[in-house]
Short mmCIF file of C-alpha atoms in Angstrom, two decimals:
data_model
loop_
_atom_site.label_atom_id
_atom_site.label_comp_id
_atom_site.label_asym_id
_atom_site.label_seq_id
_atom_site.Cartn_x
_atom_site.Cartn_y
_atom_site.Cartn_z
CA UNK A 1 0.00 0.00 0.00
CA UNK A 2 1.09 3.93 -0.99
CA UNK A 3 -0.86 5.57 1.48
CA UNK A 4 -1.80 4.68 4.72
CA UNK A 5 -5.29 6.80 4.94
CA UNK A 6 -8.34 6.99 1.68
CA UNK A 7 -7.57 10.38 1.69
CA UNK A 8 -4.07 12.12 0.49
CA UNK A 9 -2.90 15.35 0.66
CA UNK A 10 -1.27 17.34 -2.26
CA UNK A 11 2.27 16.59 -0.55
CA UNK A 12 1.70 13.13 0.09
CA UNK A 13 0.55 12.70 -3.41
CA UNK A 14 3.57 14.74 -4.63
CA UNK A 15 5.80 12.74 -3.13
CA UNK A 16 4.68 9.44 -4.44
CA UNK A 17 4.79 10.75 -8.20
CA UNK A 18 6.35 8.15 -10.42
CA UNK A 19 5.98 5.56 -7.96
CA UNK A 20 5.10 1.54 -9.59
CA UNK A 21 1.37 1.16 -9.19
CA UNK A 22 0.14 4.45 -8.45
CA UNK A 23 -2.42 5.71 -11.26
CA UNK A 24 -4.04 9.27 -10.76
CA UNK A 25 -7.61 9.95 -12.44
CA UNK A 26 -8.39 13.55 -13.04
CA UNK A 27 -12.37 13.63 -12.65
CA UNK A 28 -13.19 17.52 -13.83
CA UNK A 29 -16.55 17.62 -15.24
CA UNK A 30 -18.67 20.44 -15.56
CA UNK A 31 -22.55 19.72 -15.68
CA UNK A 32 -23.08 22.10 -18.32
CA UNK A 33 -19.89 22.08 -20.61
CA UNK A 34 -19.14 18.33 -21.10
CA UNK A 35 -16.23 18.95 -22.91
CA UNK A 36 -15.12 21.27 -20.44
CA UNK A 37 -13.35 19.01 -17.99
CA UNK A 38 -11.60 17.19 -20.55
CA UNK A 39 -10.00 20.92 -22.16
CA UNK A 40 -9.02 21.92 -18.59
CA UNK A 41 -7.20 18.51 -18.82
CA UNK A 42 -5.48 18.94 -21.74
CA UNK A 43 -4.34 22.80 -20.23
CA UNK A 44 -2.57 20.89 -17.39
CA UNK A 45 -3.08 18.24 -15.12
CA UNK A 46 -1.24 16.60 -12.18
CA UNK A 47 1.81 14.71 -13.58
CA UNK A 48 0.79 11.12 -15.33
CA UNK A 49 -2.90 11.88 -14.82
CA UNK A 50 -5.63 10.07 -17.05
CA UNK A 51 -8.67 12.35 -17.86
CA UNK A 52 -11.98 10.00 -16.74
CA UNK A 53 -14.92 11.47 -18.44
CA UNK A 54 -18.10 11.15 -15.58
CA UNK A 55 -20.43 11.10 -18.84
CA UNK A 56 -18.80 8.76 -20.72
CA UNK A 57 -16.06 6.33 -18.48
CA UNK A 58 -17.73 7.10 -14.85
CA UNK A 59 -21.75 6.17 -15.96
CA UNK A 60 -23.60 3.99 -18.19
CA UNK A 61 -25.70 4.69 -21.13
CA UNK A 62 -29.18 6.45 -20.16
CA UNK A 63 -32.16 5.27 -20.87
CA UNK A 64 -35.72 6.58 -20.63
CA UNK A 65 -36.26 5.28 -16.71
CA UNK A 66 -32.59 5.66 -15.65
CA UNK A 67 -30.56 8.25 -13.83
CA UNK A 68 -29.04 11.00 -15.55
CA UNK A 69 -25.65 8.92 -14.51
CA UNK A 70 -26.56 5.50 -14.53
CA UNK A 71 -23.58 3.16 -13.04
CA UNK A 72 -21.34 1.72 -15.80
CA UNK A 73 -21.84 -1.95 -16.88
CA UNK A 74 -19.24 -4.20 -14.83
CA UNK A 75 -17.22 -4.64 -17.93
CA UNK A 76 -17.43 -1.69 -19.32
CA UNK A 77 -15.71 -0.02 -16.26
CA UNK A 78 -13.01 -2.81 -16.03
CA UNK A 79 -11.56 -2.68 -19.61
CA UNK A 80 -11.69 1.07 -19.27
CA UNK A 81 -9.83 0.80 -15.90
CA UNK A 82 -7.73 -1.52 -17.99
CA UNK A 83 -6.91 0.97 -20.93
CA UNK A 84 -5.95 3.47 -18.06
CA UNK A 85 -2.97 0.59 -17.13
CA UNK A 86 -4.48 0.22 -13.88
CA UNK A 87 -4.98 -3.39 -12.39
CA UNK A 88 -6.48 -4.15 -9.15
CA UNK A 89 -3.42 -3.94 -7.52
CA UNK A 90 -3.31 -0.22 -8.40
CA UNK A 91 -3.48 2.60 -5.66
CA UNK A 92 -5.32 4.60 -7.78
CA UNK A 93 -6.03 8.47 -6.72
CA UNK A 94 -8.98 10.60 -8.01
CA UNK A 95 -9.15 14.33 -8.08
CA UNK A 96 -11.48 17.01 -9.32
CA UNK A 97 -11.47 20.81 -8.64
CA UNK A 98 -14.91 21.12 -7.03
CA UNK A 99 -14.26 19.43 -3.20
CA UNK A 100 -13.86 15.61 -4.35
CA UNK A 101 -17.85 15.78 -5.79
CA UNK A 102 -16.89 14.22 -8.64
CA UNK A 103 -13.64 12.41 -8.02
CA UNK A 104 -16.06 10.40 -5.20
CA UNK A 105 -17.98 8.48 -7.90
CA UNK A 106 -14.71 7.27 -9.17
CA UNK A 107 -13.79 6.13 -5.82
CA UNK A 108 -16.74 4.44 -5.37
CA UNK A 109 -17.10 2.72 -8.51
CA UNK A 110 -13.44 1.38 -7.57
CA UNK A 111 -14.79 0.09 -4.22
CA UNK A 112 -17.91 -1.68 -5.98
CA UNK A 113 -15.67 -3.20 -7.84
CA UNK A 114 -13.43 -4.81 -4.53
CA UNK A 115 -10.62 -2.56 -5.38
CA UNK A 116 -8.36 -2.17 -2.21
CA UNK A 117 -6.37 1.23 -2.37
CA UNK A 118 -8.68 3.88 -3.81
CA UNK A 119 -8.04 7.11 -2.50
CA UNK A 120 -9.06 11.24 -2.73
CA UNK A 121 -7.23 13.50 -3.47
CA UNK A 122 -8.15 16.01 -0.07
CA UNK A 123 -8.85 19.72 -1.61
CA UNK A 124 -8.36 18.29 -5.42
CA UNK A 125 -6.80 20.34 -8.40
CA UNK A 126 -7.13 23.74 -6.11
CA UNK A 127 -4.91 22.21 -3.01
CA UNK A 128 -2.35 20.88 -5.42
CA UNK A 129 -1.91 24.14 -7.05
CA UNK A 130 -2.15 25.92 -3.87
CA UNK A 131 0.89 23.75 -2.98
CA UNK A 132 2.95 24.92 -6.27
CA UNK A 133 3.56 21.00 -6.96
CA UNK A 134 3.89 20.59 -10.83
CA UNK A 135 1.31 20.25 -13.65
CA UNK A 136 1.59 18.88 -16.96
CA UNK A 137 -0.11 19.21 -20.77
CA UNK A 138 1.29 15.76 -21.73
CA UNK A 139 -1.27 12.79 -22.04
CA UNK A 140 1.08 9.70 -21.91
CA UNK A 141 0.16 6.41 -23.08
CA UNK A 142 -0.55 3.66 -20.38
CA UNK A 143 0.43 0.13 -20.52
CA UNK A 144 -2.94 -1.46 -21.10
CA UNK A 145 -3.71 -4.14 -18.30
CA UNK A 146 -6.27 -6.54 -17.57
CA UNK A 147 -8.44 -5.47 -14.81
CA UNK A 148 -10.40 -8.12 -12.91
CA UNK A 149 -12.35 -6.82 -9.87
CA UNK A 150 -15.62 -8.73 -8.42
CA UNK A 151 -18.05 -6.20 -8.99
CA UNK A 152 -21.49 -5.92 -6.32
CA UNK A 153 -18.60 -5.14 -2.99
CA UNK A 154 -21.41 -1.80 -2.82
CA UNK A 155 -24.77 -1.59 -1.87
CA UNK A 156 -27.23 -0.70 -4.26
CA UNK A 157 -30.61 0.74 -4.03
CA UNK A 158 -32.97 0.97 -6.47
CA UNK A 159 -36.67 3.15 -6.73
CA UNK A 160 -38.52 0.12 -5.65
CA UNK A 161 -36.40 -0.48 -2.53
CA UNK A 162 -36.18 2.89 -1.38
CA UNK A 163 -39.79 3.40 -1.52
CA UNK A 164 -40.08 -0.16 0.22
CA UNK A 165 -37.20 0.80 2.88
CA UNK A 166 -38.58 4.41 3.80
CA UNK A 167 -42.76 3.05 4.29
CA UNK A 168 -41.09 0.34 6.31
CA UNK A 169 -39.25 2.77 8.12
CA UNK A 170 -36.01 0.50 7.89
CA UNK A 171 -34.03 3.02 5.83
CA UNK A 172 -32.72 6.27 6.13
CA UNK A 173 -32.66 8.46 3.35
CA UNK A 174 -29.68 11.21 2.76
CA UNK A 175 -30.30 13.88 -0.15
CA UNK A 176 -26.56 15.10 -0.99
CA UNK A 177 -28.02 17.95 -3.41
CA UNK A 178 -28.19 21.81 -2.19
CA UNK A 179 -30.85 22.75 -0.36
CA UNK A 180 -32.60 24.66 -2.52
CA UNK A 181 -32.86 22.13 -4.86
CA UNK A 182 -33.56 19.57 -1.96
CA UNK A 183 -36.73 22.32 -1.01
CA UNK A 184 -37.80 22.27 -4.43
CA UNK A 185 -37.14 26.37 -5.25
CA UNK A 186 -34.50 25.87 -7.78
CA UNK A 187 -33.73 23.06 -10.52
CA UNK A 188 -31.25 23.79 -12.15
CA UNK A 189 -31.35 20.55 -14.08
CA UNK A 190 -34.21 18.08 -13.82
CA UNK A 191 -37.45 18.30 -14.94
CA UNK A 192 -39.03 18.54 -11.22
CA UNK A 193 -37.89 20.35 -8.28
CA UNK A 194 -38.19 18.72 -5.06
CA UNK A 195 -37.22 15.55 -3.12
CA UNK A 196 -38.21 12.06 -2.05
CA UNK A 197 -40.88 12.19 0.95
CA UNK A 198 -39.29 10.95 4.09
CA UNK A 199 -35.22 12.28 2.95
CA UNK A 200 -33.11 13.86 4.62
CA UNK A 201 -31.22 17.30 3.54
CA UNK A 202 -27.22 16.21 3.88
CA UNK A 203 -25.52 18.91 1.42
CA UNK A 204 -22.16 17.27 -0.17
CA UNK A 205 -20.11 20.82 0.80
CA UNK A 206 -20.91 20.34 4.41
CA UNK A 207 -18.66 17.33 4.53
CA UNK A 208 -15.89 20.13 3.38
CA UNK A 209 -14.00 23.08 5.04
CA UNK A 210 -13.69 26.61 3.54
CA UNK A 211 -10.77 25.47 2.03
CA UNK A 212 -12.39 22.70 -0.27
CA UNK A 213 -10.66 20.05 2.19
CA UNK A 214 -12.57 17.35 4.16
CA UNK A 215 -13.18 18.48 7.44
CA UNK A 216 -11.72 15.70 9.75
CA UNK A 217 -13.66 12.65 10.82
CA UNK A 218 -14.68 13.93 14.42
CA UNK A 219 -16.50 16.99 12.79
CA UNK A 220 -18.20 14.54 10.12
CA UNK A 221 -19.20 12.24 12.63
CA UNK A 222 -20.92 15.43 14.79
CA UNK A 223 -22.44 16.44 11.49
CA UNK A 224 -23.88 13.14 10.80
CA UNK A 225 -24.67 12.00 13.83
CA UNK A 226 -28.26 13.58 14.39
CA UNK A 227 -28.77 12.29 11.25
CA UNK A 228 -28.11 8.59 11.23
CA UNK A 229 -28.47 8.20 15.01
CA UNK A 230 -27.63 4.79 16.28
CA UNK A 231 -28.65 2.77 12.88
CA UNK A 232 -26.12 1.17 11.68
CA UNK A 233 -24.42 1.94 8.12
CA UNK A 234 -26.12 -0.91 6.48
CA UNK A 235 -29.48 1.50 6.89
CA UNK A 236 -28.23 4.87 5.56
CA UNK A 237 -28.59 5.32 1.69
CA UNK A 238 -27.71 8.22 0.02
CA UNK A 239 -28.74 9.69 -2.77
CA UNK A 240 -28.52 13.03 -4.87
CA UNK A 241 -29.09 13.99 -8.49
CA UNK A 242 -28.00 11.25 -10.23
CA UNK A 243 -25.78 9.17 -7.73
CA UNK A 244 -22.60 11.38 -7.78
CA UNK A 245 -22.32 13.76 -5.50
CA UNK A 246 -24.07 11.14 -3.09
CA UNK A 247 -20.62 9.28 -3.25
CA UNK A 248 -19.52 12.24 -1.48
CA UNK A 249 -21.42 11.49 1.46
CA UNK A 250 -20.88 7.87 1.07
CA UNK A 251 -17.11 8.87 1.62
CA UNK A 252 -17.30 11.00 4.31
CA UNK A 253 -19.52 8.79 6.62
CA UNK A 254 -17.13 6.36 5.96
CA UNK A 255 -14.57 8.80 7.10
CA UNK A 256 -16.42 9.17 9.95
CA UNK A 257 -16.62 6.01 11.07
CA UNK A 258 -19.73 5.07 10.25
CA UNK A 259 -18.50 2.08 7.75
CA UNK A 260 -20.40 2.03 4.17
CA UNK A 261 -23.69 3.42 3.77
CA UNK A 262 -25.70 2.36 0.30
CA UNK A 263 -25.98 3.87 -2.59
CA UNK A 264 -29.39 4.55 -4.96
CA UNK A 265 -27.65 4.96 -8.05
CA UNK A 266 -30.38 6.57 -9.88
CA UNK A 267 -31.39 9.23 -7.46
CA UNK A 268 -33.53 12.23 -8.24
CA UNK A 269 -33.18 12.24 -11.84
CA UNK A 270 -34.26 8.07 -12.19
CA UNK A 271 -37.32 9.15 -9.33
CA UNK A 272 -39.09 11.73 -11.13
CA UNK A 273 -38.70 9.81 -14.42
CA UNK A 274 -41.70 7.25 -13.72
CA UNK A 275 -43.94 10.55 -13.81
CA UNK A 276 -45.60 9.17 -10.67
CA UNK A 277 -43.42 8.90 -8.03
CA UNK A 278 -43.96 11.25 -5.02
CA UNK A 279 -42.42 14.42 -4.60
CA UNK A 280 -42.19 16.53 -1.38
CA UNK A 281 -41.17 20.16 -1.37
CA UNK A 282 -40.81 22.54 1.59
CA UNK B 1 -30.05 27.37 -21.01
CA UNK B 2 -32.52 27.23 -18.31
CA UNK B 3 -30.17 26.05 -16.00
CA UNK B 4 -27.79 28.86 -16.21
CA UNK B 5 -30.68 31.54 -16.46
CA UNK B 6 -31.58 30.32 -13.05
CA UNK B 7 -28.32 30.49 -11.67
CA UNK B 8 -27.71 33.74 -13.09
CA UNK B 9 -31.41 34.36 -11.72
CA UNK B 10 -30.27 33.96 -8.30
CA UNK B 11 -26.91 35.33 -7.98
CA UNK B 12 -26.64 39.07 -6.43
CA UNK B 13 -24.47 40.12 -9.16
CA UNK B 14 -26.86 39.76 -11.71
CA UNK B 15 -29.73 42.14 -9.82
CA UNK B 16 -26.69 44.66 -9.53
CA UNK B 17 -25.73 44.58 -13.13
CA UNK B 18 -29.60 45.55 -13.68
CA UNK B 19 -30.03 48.42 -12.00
CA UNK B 20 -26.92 49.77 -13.23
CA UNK B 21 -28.65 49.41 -16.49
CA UNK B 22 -32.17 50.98 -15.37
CA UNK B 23 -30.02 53.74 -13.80
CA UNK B 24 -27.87 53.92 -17.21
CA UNK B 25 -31.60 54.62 -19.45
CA UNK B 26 -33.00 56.86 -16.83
CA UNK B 27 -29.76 58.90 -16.60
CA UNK B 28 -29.91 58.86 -20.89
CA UNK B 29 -33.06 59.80 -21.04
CA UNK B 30 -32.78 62.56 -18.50
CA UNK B 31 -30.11 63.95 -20.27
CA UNK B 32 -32.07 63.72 -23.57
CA UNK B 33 -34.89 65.83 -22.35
CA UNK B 34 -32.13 68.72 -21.18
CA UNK B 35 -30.84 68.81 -24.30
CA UNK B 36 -34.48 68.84 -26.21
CA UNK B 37 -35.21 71.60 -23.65
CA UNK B 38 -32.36 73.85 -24.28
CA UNK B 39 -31.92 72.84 -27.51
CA UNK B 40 -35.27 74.35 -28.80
CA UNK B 41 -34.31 76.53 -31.33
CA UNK B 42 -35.44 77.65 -34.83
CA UNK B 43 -31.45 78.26 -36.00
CA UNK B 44 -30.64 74.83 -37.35
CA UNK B 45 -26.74 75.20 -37.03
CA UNK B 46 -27.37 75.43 -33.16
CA UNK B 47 -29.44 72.59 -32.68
CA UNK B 48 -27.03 70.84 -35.03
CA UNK B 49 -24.14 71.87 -33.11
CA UNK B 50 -26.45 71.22 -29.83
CA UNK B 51 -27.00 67.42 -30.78
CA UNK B 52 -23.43 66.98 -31.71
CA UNK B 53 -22.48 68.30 -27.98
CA UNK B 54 -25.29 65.63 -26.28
CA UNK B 55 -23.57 62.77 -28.20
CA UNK B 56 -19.67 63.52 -27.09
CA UNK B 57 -20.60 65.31 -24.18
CA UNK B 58 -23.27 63.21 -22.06
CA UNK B 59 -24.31 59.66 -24.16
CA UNK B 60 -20.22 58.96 -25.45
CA UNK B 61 -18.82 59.17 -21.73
CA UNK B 62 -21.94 58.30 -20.26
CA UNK B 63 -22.10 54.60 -21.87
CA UNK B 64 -18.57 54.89 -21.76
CA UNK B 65 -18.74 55.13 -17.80
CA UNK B 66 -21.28 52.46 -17.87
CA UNK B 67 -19.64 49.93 -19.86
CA UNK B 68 -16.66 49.89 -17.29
CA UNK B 69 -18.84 49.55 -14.52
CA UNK B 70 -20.60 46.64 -16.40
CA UNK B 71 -17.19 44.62 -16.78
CA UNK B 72 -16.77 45.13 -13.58
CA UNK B 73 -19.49 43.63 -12.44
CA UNK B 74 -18.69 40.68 -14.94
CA UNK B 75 -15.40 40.41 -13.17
CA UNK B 76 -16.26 40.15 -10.01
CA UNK B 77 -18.99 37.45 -10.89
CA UNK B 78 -16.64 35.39 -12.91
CA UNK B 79 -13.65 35.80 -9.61
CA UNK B 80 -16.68 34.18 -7.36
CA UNK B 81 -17.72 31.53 -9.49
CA UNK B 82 -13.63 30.50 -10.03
CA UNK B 83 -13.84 30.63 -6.40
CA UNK B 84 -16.32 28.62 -5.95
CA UNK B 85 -15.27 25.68 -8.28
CA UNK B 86 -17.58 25.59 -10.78
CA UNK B 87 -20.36 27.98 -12.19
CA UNK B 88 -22.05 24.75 -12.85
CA UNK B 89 -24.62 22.82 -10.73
CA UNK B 90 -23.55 19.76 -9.52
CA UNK B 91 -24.75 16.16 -10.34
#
């Protein structure tokens, strides 16, 4: 193992450049530019970094009931992990520029997979600059590998079970997005504003200091705690716009010591596309 | 896009940037009625040379003035949004 903790700093990182094993995914994606995160790339990115599109190498294909990020097909995601040159006995670090939002879904997909040393990048492309370690324009080729991970190592919830889970009361429900979008007075993207009855409003950017960095595990346990209460992990899901951002939350209740709370991959944008599913607003 | 009407919708900056512009017209068309005022004449050189002096004198430096203040404005919304990350909702 490179690192000793799922979450690196911009030094520790820097120091392990070059090292055998150690593959770096730049996650930069911007909603409404696609392409966006992929030029930034290109402009400079940490040394040996491979540019993983959240459209196109982070989700599946969408279909008329899915998600707006559906997750990727098992096999999809491992000979794409593969192209990268990264094996399952990479340590493989994601970073973003927007708090780890992004960059989560990568580490989580790497977890459902089984994969051991997946790691975050604390404070992303901003901390790393802030730290005046070096950038690069270069895209070099990887060594293509053959990645073989056991895919399922992640809860998954789906419509059906979280509308089972919250009338049986055995689930509780955390809502990653903002929360005026979690009130229902601004979409900025789907076609309803709102939330599932019975969730819970758990912003993303509260799990991060002013700074962009995770705030450390005692303050994410105190943040979370009211929330998830004495219920074990096993009965927090979380959830946001289209099962990003949600990986956020996934990662910092792990952080604080919670262990692994589920994921409903399809979120808001798979709930309202039925047409009949409830929606609460405040 | 809808999506970045409604951001744009919400952020401070943008209700700033529009009353600059309200206070931009009202201050034009102030100035226009000064000039129709004093510039009531029946010599046609004078009103000539009157119109000429409104356009360098008050609308030139006046949009001029207002332009400036208008990049401003754009500057200091694009600073925040770099600051923030991303202009862009997230997923």
């Amino acid at each position: 193992m490179i690192f000793e903790s799922a979450l690196v700093s911009p030094d520790q990182l820097a120091a392990q450049l070059g090292s055998s094993g150690l593959a770096i995914l730049d996650c930069r994606f911007d909603l409404l530019h696609p392409d966006a995160g992929q030029k930034a790339y290109l402009e400079g990115h940490i040394p040996g970094a491979r540019y993983a599109n959240l459209d196109q190498d982070l989700a599946g294909p969408v279909g008329s009931a899915s998600g707006r990020h559906p997750l990727p097909a098992a096999s999809e995601l491992q000979r794409q992990l593969g192209v990268w040159g990264i094996d399952r006995h990479s340590t493989v670090v994601a970073y973003d520029a927007v708090g780890g939002a992004i960059a989560a879904r990568a580490w989580w997909l790497l977890k459902w997979l089984g994969h051991r040393e997946a790691v975050l990048l604390d404070g992303g492309l901003p901390a790393w600059r802030a730290g005046n370690h070096p950038l690069e324009t270069a895209t070099a080729e990887h060594q293509a590998r053959h990645y073989i991970g056991m895919p399922g190592q992640r809860r998954v919830y789906d419509a059906a079970a979280i509308e089972a889970g919250l009338r049986d009361g055995t689930i509780v429900l955390l809502d990653a997005r903002d929360e005026r979008r979690f009130r229902g007075q601004q979409e900025p993207i789907d076609t309803a504003a709102g939330h599932v009855p019975g969730a819970v409003n758990a912003p993303f950017q509260h799990n991060l200091s002013a700074d962009g960095r995770f705030r450390p595990a005692a303050a994410l346990a105190k943040l979370y705690a009211p929330m998830i209460g004495d219920r074990s992990a096993d009965a927090v899901v979380c959830m946001c716009g289209s099962g990003v951002t949600a990986c956020h939350n996934i990662f910092a209740i792990e952080q604080a010591g919670y262990g692994s709370p589920s994921l409903y991959a399809g979120s808001w944008s798979e709930w309202i596309s039925s047409g009949d599913r409830p929606i609460a607003t405040l | 896009m809808s999506s970045r009407s409604s951001i744009v919708a919400k952020n401070p900056d943008f209700f700033r940037g529009a009353l600059l512009a309200i206070v931009g017209l009202i201050w034009l068309w102030a100035g226009a009625w000064v000039v129709a005022i004093v510039g009531i004449s029946d010599d046609f050189a004078l009103g000539l040379a009157g119109f000429i002096s409104y356009v360098l004198l008050w609308i030139l430096p006046t949009a001029g003035v207002f332009i400036l203040a208008g990049l401003a404005v754009n500057k200091g919304l694009e600073q925040r949004m770099q600051q923030q990350g991303s202009a862009s909702p997230q997923p």
